[in-house]
Amino acid sequence: MPLHILDHPLAAHIVTHLRDKTTKPATFRTLTYQISLLLAIEATAKLDTEAREIATPLERMTGRVLAPTSFVVVPILRAGLGMVQPFTDIFPDVSVGYVGLERDHTTAVARSYYCKLPPLAGRHVFVVDPMLATGGSAVQALAVVKENGAVDPTLVCIVSAPEGVAEVEKHHP
């Protein structure tokens, strides 16, 4: 999936309050949930649907439902944990995996300290991390999920620096 920027007035409002240093921690958590819900909806906008006939209180009708599919959300620990709940709320059958990365303060290179993933082959995989800065952790997390069977994972971030976007695009076009 190419770079997609959520351009919505509500998203801009939420991100502004997230970035405000006077925002209280409880409000910050609520705002993180809200923007992550918008991002989860946006990231899944191209999912396949199929026709399904149902009975309404008045008559039968044909509606659209999601085609059978399987989802996995993979937060980059620990910051990505705050973005998981919206995915599990709208997709109750979603599986959750974890990739733990920490930056070496000397080399600035991320090293993996934890990886627990469900089967990824044939599933929609969403890697979530609130901040894409240099791109190092995101590049490494995407490589890990691909090595474990993900074919076309989607990276979902709340804020992204141009350098991070360029680094991800370089390694995972």
PDB file of N, CA and C in Angstrom, residues 89-141:
ATOM      1  N   ASP A  89     -11.497  -3.759  18.772  1.00  0.00           N
ATOM      2  CA  ASP A  89     -12.896  -3.352  18.933  1.00  0.00           C
ATOM      3  C   ASP A  89     -13.691  -3.519  17.636  1.00  0.00           C
ATOM      4  N   ILE A  90     -13.094  -3.142  16.509  1.00  0.00           N
ATOM      5  CA  ILE A  90     -13.856  -3.230  15.252  1.00  0.00           C
ATOM      6  C   ILE A  90     -13.697  -4.566  14.555  1.00  0.00           C
ATOM      7  N   PHE A  91     -12.658  -5.319  14.899  1.00  0.00           N
ATOM      8  CA  PHE A  91     -12.441  -6.654  14.350  1.00  0.00           C
ATOM      9  C   PHE A  91     -12.223  -7.613  15.521  1.00  0.00           C
ATOM     10  N   PRO A  92     -13.284  -8.073  16.165  1.00  0.00           N
ATOM     11  CA  PRO A  92     -13.137  -8.881  17.380  1.00  0.00           C
ATOM     12  C   PRO A  92     -12.320 -10.159  17.196  1.00  0.00           C
ATOM     13  N   ASP A  93     -12.238 -10.676  15.980  1.00  0.00           N
ATOM     14  CA  ASP A  93     -11.489 -11.910  15.755  1.00  0.00           C
ATOM     15  C   ASP A  93     -10.027 -11.664  15.383  1.00  0.00           C
ATOM     16  N   VAL A  94      -9.583 -10.423  15.480  1.00  0.00           N
ATOM     17  CA  VAL A  94      -8.203 -10.104  15.119  1.00  0.00           C
ATOM     18  C   VAL A  94      -7.235 -10.818  16.059  1.00  0.00           C
ATOM     19  N   SER A  95      -6.142 -11.283  15.490  1.00  0.00           N
ATOM     20  CA  SER A  95      -5.060 -11.841  16.307  1.00  0.00           C
ATOM     21  C   SER A  95      -4.069 -10.722  16.594  1.00  0.00           C
ATOM     22  N   VAL A  96      -3.360 -10.856  17.692  1.00  0.00           N
ATOM     23  CA  VAL A  96      -2.379  -9.838  18.067  1.00  0.00           C
ATOM     24  C   VAL A  96      -1.017 -10.502  18.210  1.00  0.00           C
ATOM     25  N   GLY A  97      -0.031  -9.918  17.564  1.00  0.00           N
ATOM     26  CA  GLY A  97       1.351 -10.348  17.711  1.00  0.00           C
ATOM     27  C   GLY A  97       2.144  -9.194  18.299  1.00  0.00           C
ATOM     28  N   TYR A  98       3.388  -9.454  18.649  1.00  0.00           N
ATOM     29  CA  TYR A  98       4.203  -8.411  19.280  1.00  0.00           C
ATOM     30  C   TYR A  98       5.620  -8.454  18.748  1.00  0.00           C
ATOM     31  N   VAL A  99       6.177  -7.273  18.473  1.00  0.00           N
ATOM     32  CA  VAL A  99       7.584  -7.138  18.123  1.00  0.00           C
ATOM     33  C   VAL A  99       8.159  -6.089  19.070  1.00  0.00           C
ATOM     34  N   GLY A 100       9.132  -6.508  19.868  1.00  0.00           N
ATOM     35  CA  GLY A 100       9.786  -5.588  20.805  1.00  0.00           C
ATOM     36  C   GLY A 100      11.127  -5.155  20.255  1.00  0.00           C
ATOM     37  N   LEU A 101      11.298  -3.855  20.103  1.00  0.00           N
ATOM     38  CA  LEU A 101      12.552  -3.295  19.600  1.00  0.00           C
ATOM     39  C   LEU A 101      12.994  -2.178  20.530  1.00  0.00           C
ATOM     40  N   GLU A 102      14.304  -2.074  20.743  1.00  0.00           N
ATOM     41  CA  GLU A 102      14.829  -0.949  21.509  1.00  0.00           C
ATOM     42  C   GLU A 102      16.063  -0.421  20.805  1.00  0.00           C
ATOM     43  N   ARG A 103      16.227   0.879  20.903  1.00  0.00           N
ATOM     44  CA  ARG A 103      17.331   1.543  20.212  1.00  0.00           C
ATOM     45  C   ARG A 103      18.587   1.504  21.083  1.00  0.00           C
ATOM     46  N   ASP A 104      19.684   1.104  20.473  1.00  0.00           N
ATOM     47  CA  ASP A 104      20.979   1.158  21.144  1.00  0.00           C
ATOM     48  C   ASP A 104      21.399   2.630  21.162  1.00  0.00           C
ATOM     49  N   HIS A 105      21.658   3.165  22.353  1.00  0.00           N
ATOM     50  CA  HIS A 105      21.951   4.603  22.467  1.00  0.00           C
ATOM     51  C   HIS A 105      23.288   4.993  21.840  1.00  0.00           C
ATOM     52  N   THR A 106      24.179   4.025  21.676  1.00  0.00           N
ATOM     53  CA  THR A 106      25.476   4.315  21.066  1.00  0.00           C
ATOM     54  C   THR A 106      25.388   4.321  19.546  1.00  0.00           C
ATOM     55  N   THR A 107      24.774   3.268  18.983  1.00  0.00           N
ATOM     56  CA  THR A 107      24.735   3.128  17.525  1.00  0.00           C
ATOM     57  C   THR A 107      23.450   3.676  16.903  1.00  0.00           C
ATOM     58  N   ALA A 108      22.411   3.908  17.725  1.00  0.00           N
ATOM     59  CA  ALA A 108      21.085   4.349  17.270  1.00  0.00           C
ATOM     60  C   ALA A 108      20.378   3.294  16.417  1.00  0.00           C
ATOM     61  N   VAL A 109      20.891   2.057  16.446  1.00  0.00           N
ATOM     62  CA  VAL A 109      20.282   0.957  15.704  1.00  0.00           C
ATOM     63  C   VAL A 109      19.363   0.184  16.642  1.00  0.00           C
ATOM     64  N   ALA A 110      18.177  -0.141  16.154  1.00  0.00           N
ATOM     65  CA  ALA A 110      17.220  -0.888  16.976  1.00  0.00           C
ATOM     66  C   ALA A 110      17.620  -2.357  17.022  1.00  0.00           C
ATOM     67  N   ARG A 111      17.463  -2.951  18.196  1.00  0.00           N
ATOM     68  CA  ARG A 111      17.700  -4.390  18.330  1.00  0.00           C
ATOM     69  C   ARG A 111      16.427  -5.027  18.850  1.00  0.00           C
ATOM     70  N   SER A 112      16.194  -6.247  18.418  1.00  0.00           N
ATOM     71  CA  SER A 112      14.991  -6.963  18.815  1.00  0.00           C
ATOM     72  C   SER A 112      15.205  -7.615  20.178  1.00  0.00           C
ATOM     73  N   TYR A 113      14.250  -7.409  21.082  1.00  0.00           N
ATOM     74  CA  TYR A 113      14.330  -8.072  22.378  1.00  0.00           C
ATOM     75  C   TYR A 113      13.136  -9.003  22.604  1.00  0.00           C
ATOM     76  N   TYR A 114      12.150  -8.966  21.696  1.00  0.00           N
ATOM     77  CA  TYR A 114      10.988  -9.839  21.867  1.00  0.00           C
ATOM     78  C   TYR A 114      10.256  -9.957  20.542  1.00  0.00           C
ATOM     79  N   CYS A 115       9.780 -11.157  20.242  1.00  0.00           N
ATOM     80  CA  CYS A 115       8.980 -11.376  19.037  1.00  0.00           C
ATOM     81  C   CYS A 115       8.043 -12.545  19.283  1.00  0.00           C
ATOM     82  N   LYS A 116       6.770 -12.281  19.253  1.00  0.00           N
ATOM     83  CA  LYS A 116       5.752 -13.324  19.420  1.00  0.00           C
ATOM     84  C   LYS A 116       4.674 -13.034  18.386  1.00  0.00           C
ATOM     85  N   LEU A 117       4.592 -13.886  17.372  1.00  0.00           N
ATOM     86  CA  LEU A 117       3.676 -13.656  16.268  1.00  0.00           C
ATOM     87  C   LEU A 117       2.812 -14.881  16.017  1.00  0.00           C
ATOM     88  N   PRO A 118       1.522 -14.656  15.705  1.00  0.00           N
ATOM     89  CA  PRO A 118       0.691 -15.769  15.251  1.00  0.00           C
ATOM     90  C   PRO A 118       1.043 -16.062  13.794  1.00  0.00           C
ATOM     91  N   PRO A 119       0.482 -17.111  13.200  1.00  0.00           N
ATOM     92  CA  PRO A 119       0.721 -17.329  11.765  1.00  0.00           C
ATOM     93  C   PRO A 119       0.271 -16.092  10.957  1.00  0.00           C
ATOM     94  N   LEU A 120       1.115 -15.654  10.033  1.00  0.00           N
ATOM     95  CA  LEU A 120       0.833 -14.434   9.271  1.00  0.00           C
ATOM     96  C   LEU A 120       0.488 -14.688   7.808  1.00  0.00           C
ATOM     97  N   ALA A 121       0.858 -15.830   7.275  1.00  0.00           N
ATOM     98  CA  ALA A 121       0.636 -16.116   5.857  1.00  0.00           C
ATOM     99  C   ALA A 121      -0.844 -16.042   5.517  1.00  0.00           C
ATOM    100  N   GLY A 122      -1.158 -15.338   4.438  1.00  0.00           N
ATOM    101  CA  GLY A 122      -2.527 -15.238   3.960  1.00  0.00           C
ATOM    102  C   GLY A 122      -3.423 -14.327   4.785  1.00  0.00           C
ATOM    103  N   ARG A 123      -2.840 -13.524   5.652  1.00  0.00           N
ATOM    104  CA  ARG A 123      -3.634 -12.654   6.524  1.00  0.00           C
ATOM    105  C   ARG A 123      -3.287 -11.188   6.273  1.00  0.00           C
ATOM    106  N   HIS A 124      -4.231 -10.297   6.581  1.00  0.00           N
ATOM    107  CA  HIS A 124      -3.960  -8.864   6.554  1.00  0.00           C
ATOM    108  C   HIS A 124      -3.188  -8.532   7.823  1.00  0.00           C
ATOM    109  N   VAL A 125      -1.991  -7.973   7.667  1.00  0.00           N
ATOM    110  CA  VAL A 125      -1.142  -7.670   8.816  1.00  0.00           C
ATOM    111  C   VAL A 125      -0.968  -6.154   8.918  1.00  0.00           C
ATOM    112  N   PHE A 126      -1.271  -5.622  10.101  1.00  0.00           N
ATOM    113  CA  PHE A 126      -1.134  -4.202  10.384  1.00  0.00           C
ATOM    114  C   PHE A 126      -0.096  -4.032  11.482  1.00  0.00           C
ATOM    115  N   VAL A 127       1.022  -3.391  11.151  1.00  0.00           N
ATOM    116  CA  VAL A 127       2.052  -3.075  12.130  1.00  0.00           C
ATOM    117  C   VAL A 127       1.743  -1.668  12.619  1.00  0.00           C
ATOM    118  N   VAL A 128       1.622  -1.507  13.945  1.00  0.00           N
ATOM    119  CA  VAL A 128       1.226  -0.206  14.481  1.00  0.00           C
ATOM    120  C   VAL A 128       2.300   0.354  15.404  1.00  0.00           C
ATOM    121  N   ASP A 129       2.566   1.639  15.244  1.00  0.00           N
ATOM    122  CA  ASP A 129       3.516   2.373  16.073  1.00  0.00           C
ATOM    123  C   ASP A 129       3.131   3.843  15.969  1.00  0.00           C
ATOM    124  N   PRO A 130       2.981   4.540  17.083  1.00  0.00           N
ATOM    125  CA  PRO A 130       2.483   5.911  16.992  1.00  0.00           C
ATOM    126  C   PRO A 130       3.418   6.881  16.281  1.00  0.00           C
ATOM    127  N   MET A 131       4.747   6.669  16.381  1.00  0.00           N
ATOM    128  CA  MET A 131       5.677   7.642  15.817  1.00  0.00           C
ATOM    129  C   MET A 131       6.659   6.989  14.865  1.00  0.00           C
ATOM    130  N   LEU A 132       6.661   7.459  13.631  1.00  0.00           N
ATOM    131  CA  LEU A 132       7.657   7.045  12.643  1.00  0.00           C
ATOM    132  C   LEU A 132       8.655   8.192  12.555  1.00  0.00           C
ATOM    133  N   ALA A 133       9.816   8.033  13.192  1.00  0.00           N
ATOM    134  CA  ALA A 133      10.816   9.104  13.225  1.00  0.00           C
ATOM    135  C   ALA A 133      11.892   8.846  12.181  1.00  0.00           C
ATOM    136  N   THR A 134      12.912   8.056  12.536  1.00  0.00           N
ATOM    137  CA  THR A 134      13.989   7.764  11.583  1.00  0.00           C
ATOM    138  C   THR A 134      13.613   6.624  10.641  1.00  0.00           C
ATOM    139  N   GLY A 135      12.668   5.794  11.063  1.00  0.00           N
ATOM    140  CA  GLY A 135      12.247   4.655  10.254  1.00  0.00           C
ATOM    141  C   GLY A 135      12.946   3.360  10.604  1.00  0.00           C
ATOM    142  N   GLY A 136      13.968   3.406  11.451  1.00  0.00           N
ATOM    143  CA  GLY A 136      14.739   2.211  11.771  1.00  0.00           C
ATOM    144  C   GLY A 136      13.907   1.098  12.379  1.00  0.00           C
ATOM    145  N   SER A 137      13.116   1.422  13.387  1.00  0.00           N
ATOM    146  CA  SER A 137      12.290   0.397  14.042  1.00  0.00           C
ATOM    147  C   SER A 137      11.218  -0.127  13.099  1.00  0.00           C
ATOM    148  N   ALA A 138      10.603   0.760  12.350  1.00  0.00           N
ATOM    149  CA  ALA A 138       9.547   0.342  11.421  1.00  0.00           C
ATOM    150  C   ALA A 138      10.104  -0.576  10.346  1.00  0.00           C
ATOM    151  N   VAL A 139      11.257  -0.233   9.794  1.00  0.00           N
ATOM    152  CA  VAL A 139      11.895  -1.071   8.760  1.00  0.00           C
ATOM    153  C   VAL A 139      12.185  -2.457   9.331  1.00  0.00           C
ATOM    154  N   GLN A 140      12.708  -2.490  10.549  1.00  0.00           N
ATOM    155  CA  GLN A 140      13.047  -3.769  11.168  1.00  0.00           C
ATOM    156  C   GLN A 140      11.784  -4.572  11.478  1.00  0.00           C
ATOM    157  N   ALA A 141      10.746  -3.921  12.001  1.00  0.00           N
ATOM    158  CA  ALA A 141       9.497  -4.627  12.318  1.00  0.00           C
ATOM    159  C   ALA A 141       8.841  -5.172  11.054  1.00  0.00           C
TER     160      ALA A 141
END
